[in-house]
Backbone as JSON, one array per atom type, in Angstrom:
{
  "sequence": "MALQLDLIRHADARNKDPDGSDIERELSPLGQRQVLILGERLRDRGGFPDRVWCSPATRARATLAALGYDFTSRTVDEPRLYEAELETLLDLIAEARLLTGHGVFIGHNPGLQDLMVYLTGPRAPAMMTCAHARLTIPDRPARPLRGSGRLLEFWAP",
  "N": [[-22.41, -17.54, 4.09], [-19.58, -18.25, 2.16], [-16.15, -18.28, 3.18], [-13.58, -16.43, 1.77], [-10.28, -17.05, 1.57], [-7.0, -16.0, 1.53], [-3.83, -17.35, 1.4], [-0.58, -16.52, 2.15], [2.73, -17.15, 1.92], [5.55, -15.84, 3.52], [8.0, -13.89, 1.73], [11.22, -14.84, 0.33], [13.82, -15.12, 2.73], [16.7, -13.75, 4.43], [19.5, -15.77, 5.45], [19.62, -17.15, 8.73], [21.27, -15.27, 11.14], [23.98, -16.29, 13.13], [24.08, -15.12, 15.65], [21.68, -13.87, 15.78], [18.04, -13.7, 15.99], [15.48, -15.91, 14.81], [12.98, -14.75, 14.29], [13.58, -12.18, 13.59], [14.66, -12.15, 11.08], [15.32, -10.7, 7.94], [13.96, -9.86, 4.66], [15.52, -11.32, 1.85], [17.5, -10.16, -0.99], [16.4, -11.57, -3.19], [13.87, -12.23, -2.1], [12.77, -9.66, -1.84], [12.4, -8.99, -4.51], [10.64, -11.03, -5.27], [8.28, -10.46, -3.79], [7.53, -8.0, -4.8], [6.73, -8.69, -7.38], [4.6, -10.42, -6.78], [2.92, -8.59, -5.46], [2.28, -6.81, -7.56], [0.91, -8.55, -9.23], [-1.32, -9.22, -7.6], [-2.51, -6.7, -7.27], [-3.26, -6.16, -9.91], [-5.28, -8.0, -10.16], [-7.18, -7.06, -8.41], [-9.78, -6.69, -5.89], [-9.23, -6.39, -3.01], [-8.56, -7.68, 0.28], [-10.67, -7.68, 3.24], [-9.59, -7.92, 5.75], [-6.35, -8.55, 7.16], [-4.29, -10.92, 8.54], [-1.24, -11.08, 10.07], [1.89, -12.59, 10.62], [4.17, -11.74, 13.25], [6.83, -11.81, 12.52], [9.74, -10.36, 11.12], [10.25, -10.78, 8.35], [7.71, -11.54, 7.43], [6.2, -9.25, 8.0], [7.52, -7.44, 6.32], [6.85, -8.54, 3.88], [4.08, -8.1, 3.87], [4.09, -5.24, 3.9], [5.19, -4.66, 1.38], [3.2, -5.63, -0.27], [1.14, -3.87, 0.07], [-1.26, -4.13, 1.41], [-1.59, -3.14, 3.97], [-2.52, -0.63, 3.67], [-4.99, -0.79, 2.55], [-6.61, -2.52, 3.91], [-7.83, -3.76, 7.05], [-5.38, -4.49, 9.3], [-4.06, -7.07, 11.28], [-1.76, -7.76, 13.7], [-0.67, -10.86, 14.27], [0.43, -12.93, 16.56], [0.13, -15.7, 16.82], [0.44, -16.74, 14.29], [3.12, -17.05, 13.82], [5.23, -19.67, 13.49], [3.01, -21.36, 13.48], [0.94, -24.16, 14.06], [-1.17, -26.67, 12.5], [-3.64, -26.95, 13.97], [-3.81, -24.51, 15.3], [-4.03, -22.76, 13.13], [-6.5, -23.58, 12.1], [-8.15, -22.77, 14.2], [-7.77, -20.0, 13.95], [-8.98, -19.56, 11.47], [-11.65, -20.09, 12.14], [-12.12, -17.91, 13.82], [-11.62, -15.8, 12.03], [-13.67, -15.98, 10.12], [-15.81, -14.88, 11.42], [-15.35, -12.22, 11.25], [-14.86, -11.34, 8.67], [-15.43, -11.58, 5.09], [-13.52, -11.94, 3.25], [-10.32, -12.68, 3.77], [-6.8, -12.58, 4.66], [-4.02, -14.58, 5.42], [-0.76, -14.11, 6.39], [2.02, -15.89, 6.63], [3.97, -18.72, 7.64], [5.84, -21.71, 6.73], [6.09, -24.91, 8.31], [3.36, -24.72, 8.63], [1.46, -23.34, 6.87], [1.59, -24.97, 4.59], [0.72, -27.41, 5.65], [-1.9, -26.66, 6.26], [-2.92, -26.13, 3.68], [-2.83, -28.74, 2.56], [-4.58, -30.06, 4.31], [-6.99, -28.68, 3.79], [-7.37, -28.88, 0.98], [-6.45, -31.33, 0.05], [-4.11, -34.07, -0.64], [-2.75, -33.41, -2.97], [-2.13, -30.78, -2.95], [-0.65, -27.71, -3.96], [2.81, -26.73, -3.51], [3.68, -24.62, -0.86], [5.84, -22.63, -1.35], [8.41, -20.1, -0.74], [6.93, -16.92, -0.83], [4.65, -17.81, -2.08], [1.24, -17.77, -3.15], [-2.02, -18.56, -2.34], [-5.41, -18.78, -3.11], [-8.35, -19.53, -1.57], [-11.61, -20.96, -1.15], [-13.81, -21.44, 1.52], [-16.32, -23.34, 3.0], [-19.08, -21.97, 4.91], [-19.9, -23.41, 7.13], [-18.85, -26.17, 9.08], [-17.68, -23.93, 11.75], [-14.91, -24.34, 12.24], [-13.11, -25.49, 9.62], [-13.71, -28.54, 7.81], [-11.7, -31.4, 6.98], [-10.59, -31.43, 3.67], [-12.54, -29.68, 2.79], [-12.05, -27.25, 1.62], [-11.7, -25.24, -1.35], [-9.49, -24.76, -3.9], [-9.01, -21.79, -5.51], [-7.19, -20.24, -6.94], [-3.67, -20.26, -7.6], [-0.34, -19.18, -7.12], [3.14, -19.08, -7.52], [6.51, -17.95, -7.24]],
  "CA": [[-21.53, -17.14, 3.01], [-18.27, -18.88, 2.24], [-15.0, -17.43, 3.46], [-12.48, -16.45, 0.81], [-9.06, -16.91, 2.36], [-5.73, -16.02, 0.82], [-2.66, -17.75, 2.18], [0.65, -16.01, 1.56], [3.93, -17.43, 2.68], [6.48, -14.73, 3.41], [8.99, -13.97, 0.66], [12.51, -15.4, 0.71], [14.49, -14.37, 3.8], [18.13, -13.95, 4.62], [19.84, -16.85, 6.37], [19.66, -16.73, 10.12], [22.56, -14.87, 11.7], [24.23, -17.13, 14.3], [23.8, -14.37, 16.88], [20.36, -13.25, 15.67], [16.88, -14.56, 16.22], [14.75, -16.27, 13.6], [11.85, -13.84, 14.07], [14.09, -10.89, 13.1], [15.26, -12.3, 9.75], [14.78, -9.79, 6.93], [13.88, -10.39, 3.31], [16.73, -11.34, 1.03], [17.26, -9.46, -2.27], [15.45, -12.38, -3.95], [12.56, -12.04, -1.49], [12.29, -8.32, -2.18], [11.92, -9.06, -5.9], [9.46, -11.92, -5.3], [7.08, -9.83, -3.25], [7.11, -6.94, -5.73], [6.01, -9.37, -8.46], [3.32, -10.86, -6.23], [2.11, -7.4, -5.22], [1.77, -6.34, -8.85], [-0.08, -9.54, -9.68], [-2.54, -9.09, -6.8], [-3.14, -5.41, -7.59], [-3.91, -6.31, -11.21], [-6.48, -8.81, -9.99], [-8.15, -6.31, -7.62], [-10.43, -7.44, -4.82], [-8.44, -6.4, -1.79], [-9.23, -8.3, 1.42], [-11.17, -6.82, 4.32], [-8.66, -8.04, 6.88], [-5.11, -9.3, 6.98], [-3.62, -11.39, 9.76], [0.16, -11.21, 9.69], [2.88, -13.0, 11.6], [5.02, -10.63, 13.67], [8.2, -11.97, 12.04], [10.18, -9.25, 10.26], [10.08, -11.14, 6.95], [6.29, -11.51, 7.11], [5.79, -7.84, 8.01], [8.07, -6.83, 5.1], [6.02, -9.04, 2.78], [2.83, -7.33, 3.96], [4.34, -3.85, 3.51], [5.4, -4.6, -0.07], [1.93, -5.92, -0.95], [0.27, -2.7, 0.17], [-2.51, -4.42, 2.1], [-1.73, -2.36, 5.19], [-3.2, 0.62, 3.34], [-6.33, -1.05, 2.02], [-7.32, -3.49, 4.73], [-7.51, -3.74, 8.47], [-4.3, -5.45, 9.52], [-3.93, -7.57, 12.64], [-0.51, -8.44, 14.02], [-1.15, -12.09, 14.89], [1.56, -13.73, 17.03], [-0.1, -17.14, 16.65], [0.85, -17.17, 12.95], [4.54, -17.38, 13.83], [5.42, -21.09, 13.8], [1.69, -21.93, 13.75], [0.62, -25.54, 13.67], [-2.46, -26.8, 11.84], [-4.76, -26.68, 14.88], [-3.85, -23.06, 15.53], [-4.55, -22.14, 11.91], [-7.93, -23.86, 12.03], [-8.77, -21.85, 15.17], [-7.75, -18.66, 13.36], [-10.02, -19.53, 10.43], [-12.94, -19.98, 12.83], [-12.22, -16.53, 14.28], [-11.63, -14.91, 10.87], [-14.95, -16.01, 9.43], [-16.74, -14.01, 12.15], [-14.96, -10.83, 11.04], [-14.66, -10.96, 7.27], [-15.76, -12.51, 4.02], [-12.28, -12.13, 2.48], [-9.18, -12.41, 4.63], [-5.47, -13.05, 4.26], [-3.03, -14.97, 6.43], [0.63, -14.06, 5.93], [2.7, -16.7, 7.63], [5.19, -19.52, 7.46], [5.77, -23.16, 6.65], [5.25, -25.88, 7.6], [1.95, -24.53, 8.94], [0.63, -23.03, 5.71], [1.54, -26.15, 3.74], [-0.17, -28.37, 6.32], [-3.27, -26.17, 6.09], [-3.29, -26.37, 2.28], [-3.09, -30.17, 2.39], [-5.78, -30.35, 5.07], [-8.18, -28.11, 3.15], [-7.57, -29.21, -0.44], [-6.05, -32.68, -0.26], [-2.68, -34.36, -0.72], [-2.14, -32.86, -4.19], [-2.02, -29.33, -2.78], [0.64, -27.18, -4.42], [3.79, -26.42, -2.46], [3.71, -23.23, -0.4], [7.23, -22.16, -1.3], [8.46, -18.7, -0.33], [6.15, -15.94, -1.58], [3.5, -18.44, -2.74], [-0.08, -17.22, -2.83], [-3.14, -19.45, -2.65], [-6.73, -18.24, -2.79], [-9.26, -20.64, -1.33], [-12.93, -20.7, -0.6], [-14.08, -22.4, 2.58], [-17.73, -23.24, 3.36], [-19.33, -21.25, 6.17], [-20.15, -24.32, 8.25], [-18.77, -25.67, 10.45], [-16.77, -22.8, 11.96], [-13.58, -24.89, 11.92], [-13.36, -26.27, 8.4], [-13.45, -29.98, 7.78], [-10.67, -31.87, 6.05], [-11.03, -31.53, 2.28], [-13.69, -28.82, 2.51], [-11.65, -26.04, 0.9], [-11.54, -25.33, -2.79], [-8.43, -23.88, -4.39], [-9.48, -20.97, -6.62], [-6.01, -19.9, -7.73], [-2.38, -20.44, -6.92], [0.81, -18.61, -7.81], [4.42, -19.12, -6.81], [7.58, -17.48, -8.12]],
  "C": [[-20.15, -17.75, 3.21], [-17.19, -17.84, 2.52], [-14.01, -17.56, 2.3], [-11.23, -16.14, 1.61], [-7.85, -17.01, 1.46], [-4.64, -16.43, 1.8], [-1.43, -17.25, 1.45], [1.8, -16.4, 2.48], [4.89, -16.26, 2.46], [7.47, -14.97, 2.28], [10.31, -14.5, 1.22], [13.23, -14.5, 1.72], [15.98, -14.67, 3.82], [18.34, -15.14, 5.56], [19.91, -16.3, 7.79], [21.09, -16.42, 10.54], [22.79, -15.71, 12.95], [23.93, -16.42, 15.63], [22.41, -13.75, 16.88], [19.25, -14.22, 15.96], [16.16, -14.81, 14.89], [13.66, -15.24, 13.29], [12.3, -12.51, 13.47], [14.73, -10.99, 11.71], [14.55, -11.41, 8.74], [14.67, -10.49, 5.58], [15.24, -10.33, 2.63], [16.47, -10.47, -0.22], [16.28, -10.24, -3.17], [14.03, -12.18, -3.42], [11.96, -10.68, -1.81], [11.75, -8.28, -3.61], [10.64, -9.91, -5.98], [8.19, -11.18, -4.88], [6.61, -8.66, -4.12], [6.31, -7.53, -6.89], [4.63, -9.82, -7.96], [2.4, -9.67, -6.0], [1.5, -6.87, -6.5], [0.68, -7.27, -9.37], [-1.4, -9.38, -8.92], [-3.25, -7.77, -7.08], [-3.86, -5.48, -8.93], [-5.22, -7.08, -11.11], [-7.56, -8.07, -9.2], [-8.7, -7.15, -6.48], [-9.62, -7.54, -3.55], [-9.23, -7.0, -0.63], [-9.72, -7.26, 2.42], [-10.18, -6.78, 5.48], [-7.47, -8.89, 6.5], [-4.59, -9.66, 8.36], [-2.19, -11.7, 9.37], [1.01, -11.65, 10.87], [3.72, -11.79, 11.99], [6.47, -10.74, 13.19], [8.53, -10.85, 11.06], [9.95, -9.57, 8.79], [8.62, -11.16, 6.53], [5.77, -10.08, 7.06], [6.31, -7.12, 6.76], [7.29, -7.29, 3.88], [4.72, -8.26, 2.74], [3.04, -5.91, 3.45], [4.49, -3.73, 1.99], [4.12, -4.87, -0.85], [0.98, -4.74, -0.92], [-1.04, -2.95, 0.88], [-2.7, -3.58, 3.36], [-2.37, -1.0, 4.93], [-4.64, 0.41, 2.92], [-7.2, -1.9, 2.94], [-6.97, -3.28, 6.19], [-6.5, -4.86, 8.71], [-4.19, -5.79, 11.0], [-2.56, -8.24, 12.77], [-0.9, -9.68, 14.82], [0.01, -12.98, 15.29], [1.37, -15.24, 16.83], [0.28, -17.64, 15.26], [2.33, -17.52, 12.88], [4.69, -18.81, 14.33], [4.1, -21.8, 14.12], [1.59, -23.37, 13.26], [-0.79, -25.57, 13.11], [-3.62, -26.43, 12.76], [-4.92, -25.19, 15.16], [-4.43, -22.34, 14.32], [-6.04, -22.39, 11.73], [-8.71, -22.99, 13.02], [-8.84, -20.43, 14.6], [-8.79, -18.52, 12.25], [-11.39, -19.36, 11.07], [-13.16, -18.55, 13.32], [-12.37, -15.57, 13.1], [-13.0, -14.85, 10.22], [-16.01, -15.17, 10.13], [-16.51, -12.53, 11.82], [-14.89, -10.39, 9.58], [-15.21, -12.01, 6.31], [-14.56, -12.81, 3.14], [-11.12, -11.71, 3.35], [-7.91, -13.01, 4.07], [-4.69, -13.45, 5.49], [-1.66, -14.87, 5.78], [1.47, -14.75, 7.0], [3.84, -17.52, 7.08], [4.84, -20.99, 7.2], [6.44, -23.73, 7.89], [3.75, -25.67, 7.79], [1.06, -24.27, 7.74], [0.52, -24.22, 4.77], [0.61, -27.2, 4.36], [-1.63, -27.96, 6.17], [-3.76, -26.41, 4.67], [-3.65, -27.84, 2.05], [-4.38, -30.56, 3.11], [-7.04, -29.89, 4.32], [-8.44, -28.63, 1.75], [-7.12, -30.6, -0.84], [-4.56, -32.83, -0.49], [-1.99, -33.81, -1.97], [-2.02, -31.34, -4.13], [-0.67, -28.85, -3.29], [1.53, -26.78, -3.26], [3.77, -24.93, -2.14], [5.15, -22.79, -0.22], [7.23, -20.67, -0.93], [7.75, -17.82, -1.35], [5.0, -16.56, -2.37], [2.21, -17.8, -2.25], [-1.14, -18.23, -3.26], [-4.43, -18.75, -2.25], [-7.7, -19.42, -2.72], [-10.63, -20.12, -0.95], [-13.24, -21.83, 0.37], [-15.54, -22.24, 2.98], [-17.93, -22.59, 4.74], [-19.62, -22.16, 7.36], [-19.36, -25.6, 8.04], [-17.73, -24.55, 10.58], [-15.32, -23.21, 11.68], [-13.77, -25.8, 10.72], [-12.98, -27.74, 8.54], [-12.36, -30.3, 6.77], [-11.28, -31.99, 4.65], [-12.15, -30.58, 1.9], [-13.33, -27.55, 1.75], [-11.53, -26.29, -0.59], [-10.5, -24.3, -3.22], [-8.94, -23.13, -5.62], [-8.32, -20.57, -7.53], [-4.77, -20.08, -6.9], [-1.3, -19.82, -7.78], [2.03, -18.77, -6.92], [5.49, -18.67, -7.77], [8.45, -18.64, -8.62]]
}
């Protein structure tokens, strides 16, 4: 059975405080509005995922909380999603397909954009802040091949 995978880039975040860390950046007022719109859109569509893998970054966790997935799905705090490179994301897909038929990764760029291009080709839409992409990925091989994903839907604010 094919894996349905949603990719969500965290909503817009505040600029990094010179004395603060990147991982602790909170959502900006714009990001708070973006994720409420995305959450409403996803709830209207139904079909909540079985599992959600979320970056531990404050802005990613706030995105997850606003979407409401932490109440409907098993959520995994996944440190590898923070600043993940393509190879790490492909490893996570291989692991995810053993646990779910419909999962969500909430993470960051450039990793999510690189994954979109790898799976769907060079014309992949831009994973700007709060973008959502729903893909289907064949069940074999465990680590998907370049170009093997199919973009089912895409939304960005």
